[in-house]
Amino acid sequence: MSVSAFVDVLTSRLPALAAPLRGPVSAADLQALQAAVAMPLPPEVQDVYATVDGQDGILPGVLLGLTWLPARRAAQEHATWMDLAQDDPTLGSEPASAIQAVTFHRHWVPLAVDGSGNGLAIDLAPGTTGVAGQVITYGPDETTRRVVSPSVTALFHWAATAVEQQGVQVSGDEVTYRGHASFLDALREMTLPLG
C-alpha cells in the first residue's frame, strides 16, 4: 500500500484530514530538500513527495495528528535542527544502536512534527543495526529515539490500516490516535517497528 492508498483512505474515511493535503512537490522544493540533507533522496521518498507534498497549514495534523511537512518546510526544519545538532551519548535507541546518538543528523529528513519540537524523520544515516530509510523519532522529549517503521512506505501502509480500523478520531483541529493527543505518545505504548 502506497502513500496514494493512505490518501484514498483519508479521503473516504476522514475527509477533514484529507482537505489540507498538497499536490506533488515542485522540482525546486525537492532539489532544495536534497541539498539540505546533502544527498539524493531514495526513490521511495521521492515517490512520496511526487504524490503528496505534505499539508497546508499546521492543524489538523494529517499524519495521525502530526503535521506532515511539505518539502520546503522540511528543509526549514532541517536547517533549524542543524544549528542544534551535536553528539549526545545519553540518547538511547530502540532497537539498540539502530539510530546514531546525535540530537540531529545532516542525513535525516524531517517528515512530520508535533508542534513542540518533536517529530518523525527519515533516517538516511542509521546506526550500526539500523537500515537506511527507516523512520525514527527525534526531538527534545524523545530521549530514547525509536525506529517507528523500516521505511516511509511501510509507515504509510500502517497508517492507512490505522485509519481503516478507526483508531484515528478527529474533532475540529484535534486529532487523536487511540485516545492520545500526540501520536508520539501513543508510540511509547506500541510494539515497534510499525508496518
PDB file of C-alpha atoms in Angstrom:
ATOM      1  CA  MET A   1       0.000   0.000   0.000  1.00  0.00           C
ATOM      2  CA  SER A   2       1.479   3.303  -1.066  1.00  0.00           C
ATOM      3  CA  VAL A   3       1.075   6.877   0.068  1.00  0.00           C
ATOM      4  CA  SER A   4      -1.724   7.088  -2.521  1.00  0.00           C
ATOM      5  CA  ALA A   5      -3.638   4.416  -0.616  1.00  0.00           C
ATOM      6  CA  PHE A   6      -3.202   6.403   2.614  1.00  0.00           C
ATOM      7  CA  VAL A   7      -4.594   9.478   0.863  1.00  0.00           C
ATOM      8  CA  ASP A   8      -7.516   7.464  -0.527  1.00  0.00           C
ATOM      9  CA  VAL A   9      -8.391   6.089   2.923  1.00  0.00           C
ATOM     10  CA  LEU A  10      -8.200   9.581   4.465  1.00  0.00           C
ATOM     11  CA  THR A  11     -10.390  10.999   1.715  1.00  0.00           C
ATOM     12  CA  SER A  12     -13.070   8.359   2.200  1.00  0.00           C
ATOM     13  CA  ARG A  13     -12.963   7.936   5.996  1.00  0.00           C
ATOM     14  CA  LEU A  14     -11.689  11.253   7.373  1.00  0.00           C
ATOM     15  CA  PRO A  15     -12.180  13.948   4.717  1.00  0.00           C
ATOM     16  CA  ALA A  16     -11.321  16.711   7.225  1.00  0.00           C
ATOM     17  CA  LEU A  17      -7.796  15.265   7.425  1.00  0.00           C
ATOM     18  CA  ALA A  18      -7.501  14.897   3.666  1.00  0.00           C
ATOM     19  CA  ALA A  19      -8.557  18.505   2.976  1.00  0.00           C
ATOM     20  CA  PRO A  20      -5.172  20.183   3.665  1.00  0.00           C
ATOM     21  CA  LEU A  21      -3.136  17.711   1.583  1.00  0.00           C
ATOM     22  CA  ARG A  22      -1.000  19.291  -1.108  1.00  0.00           C
ATOM     23  CA  GLY A  23      -0.340  18.119  -4.644  1.00  0.00           C
ATOM     24  CA  PRO A  24       3.029  16.933  -5.969  1.00  0.00           C
ATOM     25  CA  VAL A  25       6.190  18.748  -4.896  1.00  0.00           C
ATOM     26  CA  SER A  26       7.829  21.284  -7.197  1.00  0.00           C
ATOM     27  CA  ALA A  27      11.196  20.323  -8.642  1.00  0.00           C
ATOM     28  CA  ALA A  28      12.789  23.343  -6.957  1.00  0.00           C
ATOM     29  CA  ASP A  29      11.497  22.433  -3.495  1.00  0.00           C
ATOM     30  CA  LEU A  30      12.610  18.815  -3.893  1.00  0.00           C
ATOM     31  CA  GLN A  31      16.082  19.926  -5.007  1.00  0.00           C
ATOM     32  CA  ALA A  32      16.315  22.294  -2.024  1.00  0.00           C
ATOM     33  CA  LEU A  33      15.475  19.458   0.372  1.00  0.00           C
ATOM     34  CA  GLN A  34      18.040  17.170  -1.246  1.00  0.00           C
ATOM     35  CA  ALA A  35      20.624  19.950  -0.956  1.00  0.00           C
ATOM     36  CA  ALA A  36      19.788  20.371   2.744  1.00  0.00           C
ATOM     37  CA  VAL A  37      20.346  16.687   3.507  1.00  0.00           C
ATOM     38  CA  ALA A  38      23.421  16.690   1.238  1.00  0.00           C
ATOM     39  CA  MET A  39      22.480  13.546  -0.646  1.00  0.00           C
ATOM     40  CA  PRO A  40      19.886  12.303  -3.123  1.00  0.00           C
ATOM     41  CA  LEU A  41      16.615  11.202  -1.598  1.00  0.00           C
ATOM     42  CA  PRO A  42      15.877   7.487  -2.070  1.00  0.00           C
ATOM     43  CA  PRO A  43      13.344   6.683  -4.822  1.00  0.00           C
ATOM     44  CA  GLU A  44      10.587   5.746  -2.334  1.00  0.00           C
ATOM     45  CA  VAL A  45      10.967   9.131  -0.581  1.00  0.00           C
ATOM     46  CA  GLN A  46      10.895  10.941  -3.924  1.00  0.00           C
ATOM     47  CA  ASP A  47       7.752   8.966  -4.802  1.00  0.00           C
ATOM     48  CA  VAL A  48       6.048  10.200  -1.620  1.00  0.00           C
ATOM     49  CA  TYR A  49       6.782  13.833  -2.487  1.00  0.00           C
ATOM     50  CA  ALA A  50       5.823  13.262  -6.134  1.00  0.00           C
ATOM     51  CA  THR A  51       2.399  12.161  -4.871  1.00  0.00           C
ATOM     52  CA  VAL A  52       1.795  14.490  -1.914  1.00  0.00           C
ATOM     53  CA  ASP A  53       3.949  17.390  -0.755  1.00  0.00           C
ATOM     54  CA  GLY A  54       2.767  17.284   2.845  1.00  0.00           C
ATOM     55  CA  GLN A  55      -0.036  19.517   4.031  1.00  0.00           C
ATOM     56  CA  ASP A  56      -1.056  23.163   4.002  1.00  0.00           C
ATOM     57  CA  GLY A  57      -1.134  24.802   7.428  1.00  0.00           C
ATOM     58  CA  ILE A  58      -0.376  23.150  10.748  1.00  0.00           C
ATOM     59  CA  LEU A  59      -3.715  21.841  12.020  1.00  0.00           C
ATOM     60  CA  PRO A  60      -5.259  19.404  11.851  1.00  0.00           C
ATOM     61  CA  GLY A  61      -2.179  17.193  11.708  1.00  0.00           C
ATOM     62  CA  VAL A  62      -2.765  14.945   8.715  1.00  0.00           C
ATOM     63  CA  LEU A  63      -0.354  12.185   9.773  1.00  0.00           C
ATOM     64  CA  LEU A  64      -2.301  10.841  12.773  1.00  0.00           C
ATOM     65  CA  GLY A  65      -2.204  14.242  14.433  1.00  0.00           C
ATOM     66  CA  LEU A  66       1.329  15.172  13.355  1.00  0.00           C
ATOM     67  CA  THR A  67       1.795  17.966  10.825  1.00  0.00           C
ATOM     68  CA  TRP A  68       3.034  16.376   7.589  1.00  0.00           C
ATOM     69  CA  LEU A  69       5.754  18.750   6.362  1.00  0.00           C
ATOM     70  CA  PRO A  70       5.949  19.902   2.743  1.00  0.00           C
ATOM     71  CA  ALA A  71       9.483  19.662   1.306  1.00  0.00           C
ATOM     72  CA  ARG A  72      10.060  23.405   1.747  1.00  0.00           C
ATOM     73  CA  ARG A  73       9.121  23.291   5.437  1.00  0.00           C
ATOM     74  CA  ALA A  74      11.107  20.077   5.901  1.00  0.00           C
ATOM     75  CA  ALA A  75      14.194  21.913   4.630  1.00  0.00           C
ATOM     76  CA  GLN A  76      13.496  24.749   7.118  1.00  0.00           C
ATOM     77  CA  GLU A  77      13.022  22.266   9.986  1.00  0.00           C
ATOM     78  CA  HIS A  78      16.266  20.590   8.940  1.00  0.00           C
ATOM     79  CA  ALA A  79      18.152  23.919   8.998  1.00  0.00           C
ATOM     80  CA  THR A  80      16.817  24.739  12.475  1.00  0.00           C
ATOM     81  CA  TRP A  81      17.901  21.379  13.832  1.00  0.00           C
ATOM     82  CA  MET A  82      21.321  21.528  12.163  1.00  0.00           C
ATOM     83  CA  ASP A  83      22.012  24.655  14.245  1.00  0.00           C
ATOM     84  CA  LEU A  84      21.397  22.488  17.354  1.00  0.00           C
ATOM     85  CA  ALA A  85      22.941  19.239  16.117  1.00  0.00           C
ATOM     86  CA  GLN A  86      25.566  17.618  18.291  1.00  0.00           C
ATOM     87  CA  ASP A  87      26.693  14.228  19.535  1.00  0.00           C
ATOM     88  CA  ASP A  88      24.830  13.151  22.662  1.00  0.00           C
ATOM     89  CA  PRO A  89      25.849   9.780  24.117  1.00  0.00           C
ATOM     90  CA  THR A  90      22.990   9.987  26.654  1.00  0.00           C
ATOM     91  CA  LEU A  91      20.421   9.437  23.893  1.00  0.00           C
ATOM     92  CA  GLY A  92      19.120   5.892  23.731  1.00  0.00           C
ATOM     93  CA  SER A  93      17.978   3.953  20.694  1.00  0.00           C
ATOM     94  CA  GLU A  94      15.315   1.285  20.292  1.00  0.00           C
ATOM     95  CA  PRO A  95      16.441  -1.117  18.948  1.00  0.00           C
ATOM     96  CA  ALA A  96      19.907  -0.638  20.425  1.00  0.00           C
ATOM     97  CA  SER A  97      22.386   1.062  18.057  1.00  0.00           C
ATOM     98  CA  ALA A  98      19.781   1.456  15.290  1.00  0.00           C
ATOM     99  CA  ILE A  99      19.930   5.275  15.498  1.00  0.00           C
ATOM    100  CA  GLN A 100      23.050   7.387  15.899  1.00  0.00           C
ATOM    101  CA  ALA A 101      23.445   9.107  19.284  1.00  0.00           C
ATOM    102  CA  VAL A 102      23.059  12.664  17.977  1.00  0.00           C
ATOM    103  CA  THR A 103      20.467  15.349  18.595  1.00  0.00           C
ATOM    104  CA  PHE A 104      20.032  15.592  14.817  1.00  0.00           C
ATOM    105  CA  HIS A 105      21.927  14.346  11.771  1.00  0.00           C
ATOM    106  CA  ARG A 106      22.523  16.051   8.444  1.00  0.00           C
ATOM    107  CA  HIS A 107      21.129  12.992   6.638  1.00  0.00           C
ATOM    108  CA  TRP A 108      17.775  12.961   8.483  1.00  0.00           C
ATOM    109  CA  VAL A 109      14.755  14.184   6.514  1.00  0.00           C
ATOM    110  CA  PRO A 110      12.073  15.715   8.777  1.00  0.00           C
ATOM    111  CA  LEU A 111       8.729  14.170   7.819  1.00  0.00           C
ATOM    112  CA  ALA A 112       6.190  15.272  10.433  1.00  0.00           C
ATOM    113  CA  VAL A 113       6.196  17.363  13.624  1.00  0.00           C
ATOM    114  CA  ASP A 114       4.085  17.711  16.765  1.00  0.00           C
ATOM    115  CA  GLY A 115       4.425  21.483  17.262  1.00  0.00           C
ATOM    116  CA  SER A 116       6.617  21.045  20.371  1.00  0.00           C
ATOM    117  CA  GLY A 117       9.925  20.378  18.648  1.00  0.00           C
ATOM    118  CA  ASN A 118       9.471  16.619  18.301  1.00  0.00           C
ATOM    119  CA  GLY A 119       8.767  14.644  15.185  1.00  0.00           C
ATOM    120  CA  LEU A 120       9.406  11.835  12.764  1.00  0.00           C
ATOM    121  CA  ALA A 121      12.327  11.802  10.346  1.00  0.00           C
ATOM    122  CA  ILE A 122      13.505   9.556   7.551  1.00  0.00           C
ATOM    123  CA  ASP A 123      16.947   8.361   8.674  1.00  0.00           C
ATOM    124  CA  LEU A 124      19.409   8.093   5.780  1.00  0.00           C
ATOM    125  CA  ALA A 125      22.391   7.635   8.149  1.00  0.00           C
ATOM    126  CA  PRO A 126      21.348   4.826  10.516  1.00  0.00           C
ATOM    127  CA  GLY A 127      23.290   3.369  13.397  1.00  0.00           C
ATOM    128  CA  THR A 128      25.095   0.047  13.073  1.00  0.00           C
ATOM    129  CA  THR A 129      21.941  -2.071  13.482  1.00  0.00           C
ATOM    130  CA  GLY A 130      19.577   0.250  11.590  1.00  0.00           C
ATOM    131  CA  VAL A 131      18.624   0.436   7.926  1.00  0.00           C
ATOM    132  CA  ALA A 132      18.838   3.454   5.637  1.00  0.00           C
ATOM    133  CA  GLY A 133      15.383   4.912   5.096  1.00  0.00           C
ATOM    134  CA  GLN A 134      13.978   3.881   8.477  1.00  0.00           C
ATOM    135  CA  VAL A 135      11.511   6.319  10.051  1.00  0.00           C
ATOM    136  CA  ILE A 136      12.609   7.473  13.514  1.00  0.00           C
ATOM    137  CA  THR A 137      11.550   9.801  16.329  1.00  0.00           C
ATOM    138  CA  TYR A 138      13.572  12.890  17.239  1.00  0.00           C
ATOM    139  CA  GLY A 139      13.222  15.965  19.428  1.00  0.00           C
ATOM    140  CA  PRO A 140      13.782  17.202  22.972  1.00  0.00           C
ATOM    141  CA  ASP A 141      11.197  14.861  24.501  1.00  0.00           C
ATOM    142  CA  GLU A 142      12.493  11.854  22.578  1.00  0.00           C
ATOM    143  CA  THR A 143      15.481  10.928  24.748  1.00  0.00           C
ATOM    144  CA  THR A 144      15.048   7.349  23.604  1.00  0.00           C
ATOM    145  CA  ARG A 145      14.892   7.511  19.832  1.00  0.00           C
ATOM    146  CA  ARG A 146      12.704   4.820  18.321  1.00  0.00           C
ATOM    147  CA  VAL A 147      12.639   3.157  14.935  1.00  0.00           C
ATOM    148  CA  VAL A 148       8.964   3.695  14.134  1.00  0.00           C
ATOM    149  CA  SER A 149       8.951   1.909  10.786  1.00  0.00           C
ATOM    150  CA  PRO A 150      11.518   0.270   8.490  1.00  0.00           C
ATOM    151  CA  SER A 151      10.600   2.647   5.656  1.00  0.00           C
ATOM    152  CA  VAL A 152       8.346   5.554   4.770  1.00  0.00           C
ATOM    153  CA  THR A 153       6.303   3.243   2.526  1.00  0.00           C
ATOM    154  CA  ALA A 154       5.759   0.831   5.435  1.00  0.00           C
ATOM    155  CA  LEU A 155       4.730   3.768   7.661  1.00  0.00           C
ATOM    156  CA  PHE A 156       2.052   4.938   5.218  1.00  0.00           C
ATOM    157  CA  HIS A 157       0.837   1.364   4.746  1.00  0.00           C
ATOM    158  CA  TRP A 158       0.442   1.030   8.512  1.00  0.00           C
ATOM    159  CA  ALA A 159      -1.191   4.487   8.811  1.00  0.00           C
ATOM    160  CA  ALA A 160      -3.769   3.614   6.142  1.00  0.00           C
ATOM    161  CA  THR A 161      -4.677   0.493   8.112  1.00  0.00           C
ATOM    162  CA  ALA A 162      -4.903   2.522  11.342  1.00  0.00           C
ATOM    163  CA  VAL A 163      -7.381   4.907   9.707  1.00  0.00           C
ATOM    164  CA  GLU A 164      -9.380   1.993   8.253  1.00  0.00           C
ATOM    165  CA  GLN A 165      -9.601   0.407  11.706  1.00  0.00           C
ATOM    166  CA  GLN A 166     -10.965   3.680  13.096  1.00  0.00           C
ATOM    167  CA  GLY A 167      -8.141   4.222  15.567  1.00  0.00           C
ATOM    168  CA  VAL A 168      -7.953   7.876  14.489  1.00  0.00           C
ATOM    169  CA  GLN A 169     -10.519  10.397  15.739  1.00  0.00           C
ATOM    170  CA  VAL A 170     -10.964  13.981  14.532  1.00  0.00           C
ATOM    171  CA  SER A 171     -12.739  16.753  16.415  1.00  0.00           C
ATOM    172  CA  GLY A 172     -12.204  20.158  14.854  1.00  0.00           C
ATOM    173  CA  ASP A 173      -8.429  20.658  14.679  1.00  0.00           C
ATOM    174  CA  GLU A 174      -7.756  17.987  17.308  1.00  0.00           C
ATOM    175  CA  VAL A 175      -6.662  14.548  16.116  1.00  0.00           C
ATOM    176  CA  THR A 176      -6.200  11.637  18.492  1.00  0.00           C
ATOM    177  CA  TYR A 177      -4.869   8.147  17.958  1.00  0.00           C
ATOM    178  CA  ARG A 178      -6.064   5.517  20.437  1.00  0.00           C
ATOM    179  CA  GLY A 179      -7.025   8.329  22.803  1.00  0.00           C
ATOM    180  CA  HIS A 180      -3.607  10.034  22.699  1.00  0.00           C
ATOM    181  CA  ALA A 181      -3.415  13.681  21.704  1.00  0.00           C
ATOM    182  CA  SER A 182       0.111  13.025  20.390  1.00  0.00           C
ATOM    183  CA  PHE A 183       0.910  10.144  18.071  1.00  0.00           C
ATOM    184  CA  LEU A 184       4.447  10.238  19.510  1.00  0.00           C
ATOM    185  CA  ASP A 185       2.995   9.498  22.968  1.00  0.00           C
ATOM    186  CA  ALA A 186       0.973   6.610  21.537  1.00  0.00           C
ATOM    187  CA  LEU A 187       4.147   5.149  20.029  1.00  0.00           C
ATOM    188  CA  ARG A 188       5.627   4.682  23.510  1.00  0.00           C
ATOM    189  CA  GLU A 189       2.920   2.084  24.216  1.00  0.00           C
ATOM    190  CA  MET A 190       3.108   0.274  20.887  1.00  0.00           C
ATOM    191  CA  THR A 191       5.170  -2.599  19.551  1.00  0.00           C
ATOM    192  CA  LEU A 192       7.613  -1.184  17.038  1.00  0.00           C
ATOM    193  CA  PRO A 193       8.516  -1.072  14.236  1.00  0.00           C
ATOM    194  CA  LEU A 194       5.190  -0.492  12.511  1.00  0.00           C
ATOM    195  CA  GLY A 195       4.449  -1.760   9.035  1.00  0.00           C
TER     196      GLY A 195
END
